PDB file of C-alpha atoms in Angstrom:
ATOM      1  CA  MET V   1      12.047  16.042 -11.211  1.00 96.00           C
ATOM      2  CA  LYS V   2      11.958  12.752  -8.861  1.00 98.00           C
ATOM      3  CA  ILE V   3       8.566  11.290  -8.267  1.00 97.00           C
ATOM      4  CA  LEU V   4       8.012   9.097  -5.138  1.00 95.00           C
ATOM      5  CA  ILE V   5       5.025   6.585  -5.781  1.00 94.00           C
ATOM      6  CA  THR V   6       3.647   5.268  -2.420  1.00 87.00           C
ATOM      7  CA  ALA V   7       0.056   5.432  -2.937  1.00 63.00           C
ATOM      8  CA  GLY V   8      -0.063   1.428  -3.031  1.00 68.00           C
ATOM      9  CA  TYR V   9      -1.678   1.938  -6.206  1.00 70.00           C
ATOM     10  CA  HIS V  10       0.132  -0.705  -8.979  1.00 77.00           C
ATOM     11  CA  LEU V  11       1.088   1.680 -12.211  1.00 89.00           C
ATOM     12  CA  SER V  12       1.187   0.433 -15.316  1.00 92.00           C
ATOM     13  CA  GLU V  13       4.730   1.223 -17.460  1.00 96.00           C
ATOM     14  CA  ASP V  14       2.047   3.284 -20.111  1.00 97.00           C
ATOM     15  CA  LYS V  15       1.485   5.691 -16.835  1.00 96.00           C
ATOM     16  CA  LEU V  16       4.610   5.609 -15.760  1.00 96.00           C
ATOM     17  CA  ASP V  17       5.765   6.783 -19.276  1.00 98.00           C
ATOM     18  CA  LEU V  18       3.395   9.273 -19.269  1.00 98.00           C
ATOM     19  CA  LEU V  19       5.547  10.859 -16.397  1.00 98.00           C
ATOM     20  CA  ARG V  20       8.548  10.575 -17.915  1.00 98.00           C
ATOM     21  CA  ASP V  21       7.373  12.065 -20.881  1.00 98.00           C
ATOM     22  CA  LEU V  22       6.366  14.902 -18.204  1.00 98.00           C
ATOM     23  CA  GLY V  23      10.447  15.065 -17.249  1.00 97.00           C
ATOM     24  CA  CYS V  24       9.755  13.122 -14.964  1.00 98.00           C
ATOM     25  CA  HIS V  25      11.656  10.325 -12.967  1.00 97.00           C
ATOM     26  CA  PRO V  26       8.739   7.887 -11.327  1.00 96.00           C
ATOM     27  CA  VAL V  27      10.369   5.752  -8.760  1.00 95.00           C
ATOM     28  CA  LEU V  28       7.837   2.963  -6.855  1.00 92.00           C
ATOM     29  CA  TRP V  29       7.844   2.340  -3.252  1.00 87.00           C
ATOM     30  CA  SER V  30       6.120  -0.753  -2.546  1.00 81.00           C
ATOM     31  CA  LYS V  31       6.580  -1.190   0.790  1.00 78.00           C
ATOM     32  CA  GLU V  32       4.277   1.394   1.586  1.00 66.00           C
ATOM     33  CA  LYS V  33       4.112   0.650   5.747  1.00 73.00           C
ATOM     34  CA  GLU V  34       7.730   0.905   6.332  1.00 85.00           C
ATOM     35  CA  PRO V  35       9.803   3.997   6.308  1.00 89.00           C
ATOM     36  CA  VAL V  36      11.387   5.351   3.235  1.00 92.00           C
ATOM     37  CA  THR V  37      15.013   3.926   2.759  1.00 91.00           C
ATOM     38  CA  GLU V  38      17.918   7.327   2.516  1.00 95.00           C
ATOM     39  CA  GLU V  39      18.148   6.931  -1.415  1.00 95.00           C
ATOM     40  CA  HIS V  40      14.797   7.914  -1.762  1.00 94.00           C
ATOM     41  CA  TRP V  41      14.549  11.344   0.812  1.00 96.00           C
ATOM     42  CA  ASP V  42      15.925  13.052  -2.489  1.00 98.00           C
ATOM     43  CA  ALA V  43      12.529  13.169  -4.016  1.00 98.00           C
ATOM     44  CA  ASP V  44      11.005  16.526  -5.699  1.00 98.00           C
ATOM     45  CA  ILE V  45       6.871  14.711  -5.933  1.00 98.00           C
ATOM     46  CA  LEU V  46       5.538  12.617  -3.422  1.00 96.00           C
ATOM     47  CA  PHE V  47       2.595  10.801  -4.659  1.00 95.00           C
ATOM     48  CA  SER V  48       1.389   8.877  -1.514  1.00 90.00           C
ATOM     49  CA  TYR V  49      -1.167   8.252   0.790  1.00 81.00           C
ATOM     50  CA  GLN V  50      -0.156   7.480   4.462  1.00 75.00           C
ATOM     51  CA  VAL V  51       3.605   7.982   4.353  1.00 80.00           C
ATOM     52  CA  PHE V  52       4.178  10.206   6.702  1.00 80.00           C
ATOM     53  CA  ASN V  53       2.522   8.180   9.594  1.00 78.00           C
ATOM     54  CA  TYR V  54       6.056   5.478   8.563  1.00 81.00           C
ATOM     55  CA  THR V  55       8.593   8.137   7.706  1.00 88.00           C
ATOM     56  CA  ASP V  56       9.669  12.245   9.153  1.00 89.00           C
ATOM     57  CA  VAL V  57       8.965  14.478   6.672  1.00 89.00           C
ATOM     58  CA  ARG V  58      11.741  16.375   7.150  1.00 91.00           C
ATOM     59  CA  ARG V  59      13.976  13.509   5.595  1.00 94.00           C
ATOM     60  CA  PHE V  60      12.204  14.695   1.824  1.00 96.00           C
ATOM     61  CA  HIS V  61      14.934  17.715   1.861  1.00 96.00           C
ATOM     62  CA  ASN V  62      14.117  18.492  -1.679  1.00 97.00           C
ATOM     63  CA  LEU V  63      10.236  18.352  -1.712  1.00 97.00           C
ATOM     64  CA  LYS V  64       8.005  20.607  -3.290  1.00 98.00           C
ATOM     65  CA  LEU V  65       4.768  18.835  -3.654  1.00 98.00           C
ATOM     66  CA  ILE V  66       2.537  16.732  -2.145  1.00 96.00           C
ATOM     67  CA  GLN V  67      -0.680  14.641  -4.146  1.00 97.00           C
ATOM     68  CA  LEU V  68      -2.212  12.836  -1.822  1.00 94.00           C
ATOM     69  CA  THR V  69      -4.692   9.909  -2.399  1.00 92.00           C
ATOM     70  CA  SER V  70      -6.962  10.743   0.310  1.00 88.00           C
ATOM     71  CA  SER V  71      -9.013  13.530   1.253  1.00 83.00           C
ATOM     72  CA  GLY V  72      -8.859  13.880   4.544  1.00 79.00           C
ATOM     73  CA  ILE V  73      -5.072  15.970   5.732  1.00 84.00           C
ATOM     74  CA  ASP V  74      -5.722  15.276   9.612  1.00 76.00           C
ATOM     75  CA  HIS V  75      -2.718  12.919   9.127  1.00 76.00           C
ATOM     76  CA  ILE V  76       0.102  15.297   7.481  1.00 87.00           C
ATOM     77  CA  PRO V  77       1.891  17.709   9.417  1.00 90.00           C
ATOM     78  CA  VAL V  78       0.281  20.793   7.119  1.00 92.00           C
ATOM     79  CA  GLU V  79       2.001  23.921   9.705  1.00 94.00           C
ATOM     80  CA  TYR V  80       5.681  22.230   8.640  1.00 94.00           C
ATOM     81  CA  LEU V  81       4.660  22.335   5.016  1.00 96.00           C
ATOM     82  CA  ARG V  82       3.261  25.576   5.313  1.00 96.00           C
ATOM     83  CA  GLU V  83       6.756  26.654   6.881  1.00 96.00           C
ATOM     84  CA  LYS V  84       8.753  25.219   3.625  1.00 97.00           C
ATOM     85  CA  ASN V  85       6.318  26.506   1.206  1.00 97.00           C
ATOM     86  CA  ILE V  86       5.934  22.733  -0.072  1.00 98.00           C
ATOM     87  CA  LYS V  87       2.495  22.364  -1.696  1.00 98.00           C
ATOM     88  CA  LEU V  88      -0.207  19.823  -0.808  1.00 97.00           C
ATOM     89  CA  CYS V  89      -2.803  18.771  -2.846  1.00 97.00           C
ATOM     90  CA  ASN V  90      -5.442  16.203  -1.809  1.00 95.00           C
ATOM     91  CA  ALA V  91      -7.561  13.785  -3.568  1.00 95.00           C
ATOM     92  CA  ARG V  92     -11.114  15.575  -2.850  1.00 93.00           C
ATOM     93  CA  GLY V  93     -13.454  14.516  -6.224  1.00 95.00           C
ATOM     94  CA  ILE V  94     -12.195  11.397  -6.431  1.00 97.00           C
ATOM     95  CA  TYR V  95     -14.240   8.667  -3.782  1.00 97.00           C
ATOM     96  CA  SER V  96     -17.429  11.089  -4.174  1.00 97.00           C
ATOM     97  CA  ILE V  97     -19.217   8.478  -6.660  1.00 98.00           C
ATOM     98  CA  PRO V  98     -18.427   5.262  -4.757  1.00 99.00           C
ATOM     99  CA  ILE V  99     -19.124   7.005  -1.229  1.00 98.00           C
ATOM    100  CA  ALA V 100     -22.323   8.512  -2.558  1.00 99.00           C
ATOM    101  CA  GLU V 101     -23.592   5.168  -3.588  1.00 99.00           C
ATOM    102  CA  TRP V 102     -22.477   3.728  -0.443  1.00 99.00           C
ATOM    103  CA  VAL V 103     -24.728   5.994   1.518  1.00 99.00           C
ATOM    104  CA  LEU V 104     -27.809   4.752  -0.339  1.00 99.00           C
ATOM    105  CA  LEU V 105     -26.885   1.785  -0.272  1.00 99.00           C
ATOM    106  CA  LYS V 106     -27.023   1.831   3.455  1.00 99.00           C
ATOM    107  CA  THR V 107     -30.364   3.590   3.377  1.00 99.00           C
ATOM    108  CA  MET V 108     -32.011   1.334   1.651  1.00 99.00           C
ATOM    109  CA  GLU V 109     -30.847  -1.736   3.350  1.00 98.00           C
ATOM    110  CA  ILE V 110     -32.507   0.010   6.392  1.00 98.00           C
ATOM    111  CA  TYR V 111     -35.139   1.351   4.394  1.00 98.00           C
ATOM    112  CA  ARG V 112     -36.166  -2.137   3.135  1.00 98.00           C
ATOM    113  CA  ASN V 113     -35.498  -4.243   5.991  1.00 97.00           C
ATOM    114  CA  SER V 114     -32.128  -6.237   4.163  1.00 97.00           C
ATOM    115  CA  ARG V 115     -30.865  -7.806   7.094  1.00 95.00           C
ATOM    116  CA  PHE V 116     -34.501  -9.672   7.933  1.00 96.00           C
ATOM    117  CA  TYR V 117     -34.726 -11.121   4.395  1.00 97.00           C
ATOM    118  CA  GLU V 118     -30.597 -12.263   4.611  1.00 96.00           C
ATOM    119  CA  LYS V 119     -31.250 -14.091   7.563  1.00 96.00           C
ATOM    120  CA  ALA V 120     -34.039 -15.368   6.277  1.00 97.00           C
ATOM    121  CA  GLN V 121     -32.730 -16.870   3.087  1.00 98.00           C
ATOM    122  CA  GLU V 122     -30.053 -18.119   5.226  1.00 97.00           C
ATOM    123  CA  ALA V 123     -33.189 -20.190   7.630  1.00 98.00           C
ATOM    124  CA  LYS V 124     -34.771 -20.855   3.976  1.00 98.00           C
ATOM    125  CA  ARG V 125     -37.467 -19.832   4.640  1.00 98.00           C
ATOM    126  CA  TRP V 126     -40.228 -17.741   3.199  1.00 98.00           C
ATOM    127  CA  LYS V 127     -40.923 -14.973   5.253  1.00 95.00           C
ATOM    128  CA  LYS V 128     -42.327 -11.479   4.484  1.00 94.00           C
ATOM    129  CA  HIS V 129     -41.655  -7.763   6.951  1.00 91.00           C
ATOM    130  CA  ARG V 130     -44.053  -5.686   6.143  1.00 91.00           C
ATOM    131  CA  GLU V 131     -42.628  -2.507   7.540  1.00 91.00           C
ATOM    132  CA  MET V 132     -40.790  -1.196   4.091  1.00 96.00           C
ATOM    133  CA  GLU V 133     -39.823   2.111   3.655  1.00 98.00           C
ATOM    134  CA  GLU V 134     -39.663   4.375   0.731  1.00 98.00           C
ATOM    135  CA  ILE V 135     -36.915   7.021   0.356  1.00 99.00           C
ATOM    136  CA  TYR V 136     -39.380   8.652  -1.539  1.00 99.00           C
ATOM    137  CA  GLY V 137     -40.761  11.980   0.080  1.00 99.00           C
ATOM    138  CA  LYS V 138     -38.231  12.063   3.173  1.00 99.00           C
ATOM    139  CA  THR V 139     -36.021  14.666   4.323  1.00 99.00           C
ATOM    140  CA  VAL V 140     -32.062  14.327   3.887  1.00 99.00           C
ATOM    141  CA  GLY V 141     -29.966  16.445   5.645  1.00 99.00           C
ATOM    142  CA  ILE V 142     -26.427  16.090   4.776  1.00 99.00           C
ATOM    143  CA  VAL V 143     -23.224  17.544   7.166  1.00 99.00           C
ATOM    144  CA  GLY V 144     -20.853  18.409   4.590  1.00 98.00           C
ATOM    145  CA  THR V 145     -21.651  20.074   0.734  1.00 98.00           C
ATOM    146  CA  GLY V 146     -18.548  19.165  -0.704  1.00 96.00           C
ATOM    147  CA  SER V 147     -17.745  17.109  -3.324  1.00 95.00           C
ATOM    148  CA  ILE V 148     -19.376  13.953  -1.450  1.00 97.00           C
ATOM    149  CA  GLY V 149     -22.149  15.525  -0.106  1.00 99.00           C
ATOM    150  CA  THR V 150     -22.876  16.847  -3.557  1.00 99.00           C
ATOM    151  CA  GLU V 151     -22.638  13.936  -5.165  1.00 99.00           C
ATOM    152  CA  THR V 152     -24.437  12.323  -2.789  1.00 99.00           C
ATOM    153  CA  ALA V 153     -27.369  15.208  -2.414  1.00 99.00           C
ATOM    154  CA  LYS V 154     -28.197  14.176  -6.271  1.00 99.00           C
ATOM    155  CA  ARG V 155     -28.599  10.616  -5.710  1.00 99.00           C
ATOM    156  CA  PHE V 156     -31.475  11.500  -2.753  1.00 99.00           C
ATOM    157  CA  HIS V 157     -33.146  13.723  -5.601  1.00 98.00           C
ATOM    158  CA  SER V 158     -33.129  11.332  -8.238  1.00 98.00           C
ATOM    159  CA  PHE V 159     -34.926   9.199  -5.353  1.00 99.00           C
ATOM    160  CA  GLY V 160     -37.641  12.069  -4.950  1.00 99.00           C
ATOM    161  CA  ALA V 161     -36.393  13.446  -1.705  1.00 99.00           C
ATOM    162  CA  LYS V 162     -35.853  16.840  -0.508  1.00 99.00           C
ATOM    163  CA  VAL V 163     -31.958  17.475   0.221  1.00 99.00           C
ATOM    164  CA  VAL V 164     -30.774  20.058   3.122  1.00 99.00           C
ATOM    165  CA  GLY V 165     -26.837  20.642   3.294  1.00 99.00           C
ATOM    166  CA  ILE V 166     -25.292  22.102   6.506  1.00 99.00           C
ATOM    167  CA  ASN V 167     -21.934  24.145   5.502  1.00 98.00           C
ATOM    168  CA  ARG V 168     -19.655  26.490   7.626  1.00 97.00           C
ATOM    169  CA  ASP V 169     -21.469  29.938   6.600  1.00 98.00           C
ATOM    170  CA  GLY V 170     -24.522  28.704   5.198  1.00 98.00           C
ATOM    171  CA  ARG V 171     -23.920  29.265   1.667  1.00 98.00           C
ATOM    172  CA  LYS V 172     -26.480  28.033  -1.190  1.00 98.00           C
ATOM    173  CA  VAL V 173     -24.503  24.996  -2.922  1.00 98.00           C
ATOM    174  CA  GLU V 174     -25.946  23.532  -6.108  1.00 96.00           C
ATOM    175  CA  ALA V 175     -27.776  20.425  -5.708  1.00 97.00           C
ATOM    176  CA  PHE V 176     -29.189  21.044  -2.381  1.00 99.00           C
ATOM    177  CA  ASP V 177     -33.137  22.499  -1.848  1.00 99.00           C
ATOM    178  CA  GLU V 178     -31.588  24.589   0.726  1.00 98.00           C
ATOM    179  CA  CYS V 179     -28.170  25.170   2.998  1.00 99.00           C
ATOM    180  CA  TYR V 180     -27.704  26.364   6.518  1.00 99.00           C
ATOM    181  CA  SER V 181     -24.743  27.334   8.636  1.00 98.00           C
ATOM    182  CA  ILE V 182     -23.260  24.802  10.650  1.00 98.00           C
ATOM    183  CA  HIS V 183     -24.542  27.175  13.544  1.00 97.00           C
ATOM    184  CA  HIS V 184     -28.059  26.107  12.976  1.00 98.00           C
ATOM    185  CA  LEU V 185     -27.481  22.172  12.907  1.00 99.00           C
ATOM    186  CA  ALA V 186     -29.585  22.111  16.789  1.00 98.00           C
ATOM    187  CA  LYS V 187     -32.632  23.970  15.040  1.00 98.00           C
ATOM    188  CA  VAL V 188     -32.766  22.015  11.673  1.00 99.00           C
ATOM    189  CA  VAL V 189     -31.641  18.715  12.191  1.00 99.00           C
ATOM    190  CA  GLY V 190     -35.077  17.577  14.250  1.00 99.00           C
ATOM    191  CA  GLU V 191     -36.935  18.125  10.694  1.00 99.00           C
ATOM    192  CA  TRP V 192     -34.585  15.448   8.520  1.00 99.00           C
ATOM    193  CA  ASP V 193     -35.562  11.641   8.249  1.00 99.00           C
ATOM    194  CA  VAL V 194     -31.866  11.041   7.149  1.00 99.00           C
ATOM    195  CA  LEU V 195     -29.144  12.530   8.780  1.00 99.00           C
ATOM    196  CA  VAL V 196     -25.513  12.240   6.481  1.00 99.00           C
ATOM    197  CA  LEU V 197     -22.092  13.303   7.535  1.00 99.00           C
ATOM    198  CA  ALA V 198     -19.769  14.447   5.324  1.00 98.00           C
ATOM    199  CA  LEU V 199     -17.603  16.891   6.435  1.00 96.00           C
ATOM    200  CA  PRO V 200     -13.691  16.962   6.970  1.00 91.00           C
ATOM    201  CA  LEU V 201     -12.883  15.960  11.149  1.00 92.00           C
ATOM    202  CA  THR V 202     -11.221  19.124  12.334  1.00 91.00           C
ATOM    203  CA  LYS V 203     -10.790  20.512  15.632  1.00 93.00           C
ATOM    204  CA  ASP V 204     -14.475  22.096  15.339  1.00 96.00           C
ATOM    205  CA  THR V 205     -15.743  19.181  13.954  1.00 97.00           C
ATOM    206  CA  GLU V 206     -14.538  16.612  16.428  1.00 98.00           C
ATOM    207  CA  GLY V 207     -17.780  15.517  18.869  1.00 99.00           C
ATOM    208  CA  LEU V 208     -20.288  17.639  16.395  1.00 99.00           C
ATOM    209  CA  ILE V 209     -22.869  14.855  17.201  1.00 99.00           C
ATOM    210  CA  ASN V 210     -23.605  14.736  20.757  1.00 99.00           C
ATOM    211  CA  GLU V 211     -26.462  14.081  23.001  1.00 99.00           C
ATOM    212  CA  ALA V 212     -27.984  17.451  22.513  1.00 98.00           C
ATOM    213  CA  ILE V 213     -27.734  17.031  18.426  1.00 99.00           C
ATOM    214  CA  LEU V 214     -28.930  13.589  18.773  1.00 99.00           C
ATOM    215  CA  ALA V 215     -31.808  14.392  21.432  1.00 99.00           C
ATOM    216  CA  GLN V 216     -33.247  17.029  18.640  1.00 99.00           C
ATOM    217  CA  MET V 217     -33.585  14.110  16.122  1.00 99.00           C
ATOM    218  CA  LYS V 218     -36.613  12.026  14.896  1.00 99.00           C
ATOM    219  CA  LYS V 219     -36.685   8.621  16.600  1.00 98.00           C
ATOM    220  CA  GLU V 220     -37.457   7.311  13.585  1.00 98.00           C
ATOM    221  CA  ALA V 221     -33.965   8.919  11.678  1.00 99.00           C
ATOM    222  CA  LEU V 222     -31.233   7.064  10.120  1.00 99.00           C
ATOM    223  CA  LEU V 223     -27.535   8.614  11.225  1.00 99.00           C
ATOM    224  CA  ILE V 224     -25.198   7.630   8.263  1.00 99.00           C
ATOM    225  CA  ASN V 225     -21.326   8.487   8.939  1.00 99.00           C
ATOM    226  CA  VAL V 226     -19.099   8.656   6.133  1.00 98.00           C
ATOM    227  CA  SER V 227     -16.990  11.053   7.342  1.00 97.00           C
ATOM    228  CA  ARG V 228     -14.554   9.622  10.289  1.00 96.00           C
ATOM    229  CA  GLY V 229     -15.930   8.429  13.496  1.00 98.00           C
ATOM    230  CA  PRO V 230     -14.845  11.254  15.981  1.00 98.00           C
ATOM    231  CA  VAL V 231     -17.551  13.370  14.319  1.00 98.00           C
ATOM    232  CA  ILE V 232     -20.050  11.233  16.647  1.00 99.00           C
ATOM    233  CA  VAL V 233     -19.534  11.305  20.250  1.00 99.00           C
ATOM    234  CA  GLU V 234     -20.230   7.450  20.143  1.00 99.00           C
ATOM    235  CA  GLU V 235     -21.843   6.318  24.123  1.00 99.00           C
ATOM    236  CA  ALA V 236     -24.414   8.856  23.169  1.00 99.00           C
ATOM    237  CA  LEU V 237     -25.351   7.501  20.108  1.00 99.00           C
ATOM    238  CA  MET V 238     -25.315   3.797  21.337  1.00 99.00           C
ATOM    239  CA  ASP V 239     -27.114   5.243  24.234  1.00 99.00           C
ATOM    240  CA  HIS V 240     -30.224   6.706  21.719  1.00 98.00           C
ATOM    241  CA  LEU V 241     -29.953   3.350  19.796  1.00 99.00           C
ATOM    242  CA  ASN V 242     -30.312   1.166  22.889  1.00 98.00           C
ATOM    243  CA  ARG V 243     -33.901   3.570  24.040  1.00 98.00           C
ATOM    244  CA  GLU V 244     -34.546   3.237  20.373  1.00 98.00           C
ATOM    245  CA  ARG V 245     -34.564   6.768  20.333  1.00 98.00           C
ATOM    246  CA  LEU V 246     -33.425   6.645  16.296  1.00 99.00           C
ATOM    247  CA  LYS V 247     -34.426   3.754  13.860  1.00 98.00           C
ATOM    248  CA  GLY V 248     -30.609   2.993  13.291  1.00 99.00           C
ATOM    249  CA  ALA V 249     -27.494   4.096  12.062  1.00 99.00           C
ATOM    250  CA  ALA V 250     -24.649   3.137   8.777  1.00 99.00           C
ATOM    251  CA  LEU V 251     -21.573   3.427  10.193  1.00 99.00           C
ATOM    252  CA  ASP V 252     -18.019   2.998   8.138  1.00 99.00           C
ATOM    253  CA  VAL V 253     -15.564   5.148  10.802  1.00 99.00           C
ATOM    254  CA  PHE V 254     -15.345   4.861  13.861  1.00 99.00           C
ATOM    255  CA  GLN V 255     -13.619   6.326  16.861  1.00 98.00           C
ATOM    256  CA  GLU V 256     -11.134   3.385  17.044  1.00 98.00           C
ATOM    257  CA  GLU V 257     -10.168   1.449  13.548  1.00 97.00           C
ATOM    258  CA  PRO V 258      -9.777  -1.334  13.293  1.00 98.00           C
ATOM    259  CA  LEU V 259     -13.038  -1.780  15.292  1.00 98.00           C
ATOM    260  CA  PRO V 260     -12.121  -4.449  18.232  1.00 98.00           C
ATOM    261  CA  GLU V 261     -13.595  -7.597  18.256  1.00 98.00           C
ATOM    262  CA  GLU V 262     -15.628  -6.831  21.444  1.00 98.00           C
ATOM    263  CA  SER V 263     -17.112  -3.609  20.398  1.00 99.00           C
ATOM    264  CA  LEU V 264     -20.797  -3.662  20.794  1.00 98.00           C
ATOM    265  CA  TRP V 265     -21.198  -2.023  17.286  1.00 99.00           C
ATOM    266  CA  TRP V 266     -20.546  -5.361  15.881  1.00 99.00           C
ATOM    267  CA  SER V 267     -23.852  -7.129  16.924  1.00 98.00           C
ATOM    268  CA  HIS V 268     -26.053  -4.134  17.474  1.00 98.00           C
ATOM    269  CA  PRO V 269     -29.352  -4.823  15.681  1.00 97.00           C
ATOM    270  CA  LYS V 270     -30.093  -1.455  14.275  1.00 98.00           C
ATOM    271  CA  VAL V 271     -26.463  -1.083  13.204  1.00 99.00           C
ATOM    272  CA  LEU V 272     -24.703  -1.528   9.711  1.00 99.00           C
ATOM    273  CA  VAL V 273     -20.932  -1.848  10.062  1.00 99.00           C
ATOM    274  CA  THR V 274     -18.629  -1.574   7.285  1.00 99.00           C
ATOM    275  CA  PRO V 275     -14.587  -1.188   7.651  1.00 99.00           C
ATOM    276  CA  HIS V 276     -14.127   2.224   6.493  1.00 97.00           C
ATOM    277  CA  VAL V 277     -14.472   0.818   2.789  1.00 98.00           C
ATOM    278  CA  SER V 278     -16.837   3.478   1.179  1.00 98.00           C
ATOM    279  CA  PHE V 279     -14.500   5.165  -0.728  1.00 96.00           C
ATOM    280  CA  LEU V 280     -13.473   1.698  -2.436  1.00 96.00           C
ATOM    281  CA  SER V 281     -13.955   0.962  -6.256  1.00 96.00           C
ATOM    282  CA  THR V 282     -12.517  -0.454  -9.297  1.00 95.00           C
ATOM    283  CA  SER V 283     -12.789   2.989 -10.329  1.00 96.00           C
ATOM    284  CA  VAL V 284     -10.835   5.123  -7.912  1.00 95.00           C
ATOM    285  CA  PRO V 285      -7.219   4.234  -8.706  1.00 93.00           C
ATOM    286  CA  GLU V 286      -8.221   5.531 -12.714  1.00 95.00           C
ATOM    287  CA  ARG V 287      -9.328   8.462 -10.669  1.00 96.00           C
ATOM    288  CA  ALA V 288      -6.176   9.158  -8.857  1.00 95.00           C
ATOM    289  CA  PHE V 289      -3.543   8.924 -11.492  1.00 96.00           C
ATOM    290  CA  GLN V 290      -5.365  11.312 -13.545  1.00 98.00           C
ATOM    291  CA  LEU V 291      -5.279  13.985 -10.523  1.00 98.00           C
ATOM    292  CA  ALA V 292      -2.367  13.441 -10.281  1.00 98.00           C
ATOM    293  CA  TYR V 293      -0.829  13.321 -13.583  1.00 98.00           C
ATOM    294  CA  ARG V 294      -3.067  16.666 -13.943  1.00 99.00           C
ATOM    295  CA  ASN V 295      -1.135  18.637 -10.969  1.00 99.00           C
ATOM    296  CA  ILE V 296       2.259  17.020 -11.753  1.00 98.00           C
ATOM    297  CA  LYS V 297       1.803  18.675 -15.169  1.00 98.00           C
ATOM    298  CA  ALA V 298       0.424  21.806 -13.855  1.00 99.00           C
ATOM    299  CA  PHE V 299       3.341  22.393 -11.444  1.00 98.00           C
ATOM    300  CA  LYS V 300       5.798  22.071 -13.971  1.00 97.00           C
ATOM    301  CA  GLU V 301       4.266  24.790 -15.912  1.00 98.00           C
ATOM    302  CA  GLY V 302       3.388  27.360 -13.545  1.00 98.00           C
ATOM    303  CA  ARG V 303       0.023  26.797 -13.713  1.00 98.00           C
ATOM    304  CA  PRO V 304      -2.861  26.339 -10.373  1.00 98.00           C
ATOM    305  CA  LEU V 305      -2.812  23.251  -8.888  1.00 99.00           C
ATOM    306  CA  GLU V 306      -6.482  21.073  -8.185  1.00 98.00           C
ATOM    307  CA  ASN V 307      -7.269  20.951  -4.612  1.00 97.00           C
ATOM    308  CA  LEU V 308      -4.632  23.102  -3.717  1.00 98.00           C
ATOM    309  CA  GLN V 309      -4.355  23.066   0.596  1.00 95.00           C
ATOM    310  CA  PRO V 310      -4.240  26.417   1.915  1.00 89.00           C
TER     311      PRO V 310
END
């Protein structure tokens, strides 16, 4: 089987040899943001991130399995894959640890006034800010109880917080003290000190955090988004921050990416901005390869696949 690797990761010869030992022929495509050329349209397996942004999936006439290096599948033509019985596996789980750590980092940056001390250091001023808060004793609500939400919940627990989860049906998930259905969000969001968004973007979750939800939040609450930008109605969030109806926000994702230079988010005093990097870690490429290797091996042996999408 031919494996076309467009994942943007450098695979060592040792790793390529592991794939060859499975009876596969791995081919590296280094031009990730260019259309795949005709000599590779016969690939049986794709190990990829954004290949379908640049190459029509119908070009791959032998395609049987896609192993993504992303968790989100909103950029994938899933209906076509179902029609052709092409297996699709995402990378759920490989980014959960760095994202969870990013959430804790940004929460602490806001609670411990890191921005104030960064400015004081730049100005060489020995100055103290007395308004420093703790995570201990806070109530954290996490919308999305999958791998990212679970890893985030574990870390907040270790700081002594109560953690509430929101998912589609309210099912209990380990690592959360309580779980509620998404339909109860408006009723419980007002009890939280921190709202973390860690849910996938779908037609049902787009615009989920709107004026009505924001109006229910505590005035001193934090909002942290590691989901996708469109789950928030950005105009409503900006309005609440401007009117000091929220303590602050940490945003790694936005409606428009890259964020334009003229965007007001860059300079907002209550907002921490990062350029969609919460998932980055030097440990991620190894996790991605190991997941791909296990799934390719399982596929060849006719066994169940990890993270298989319906």
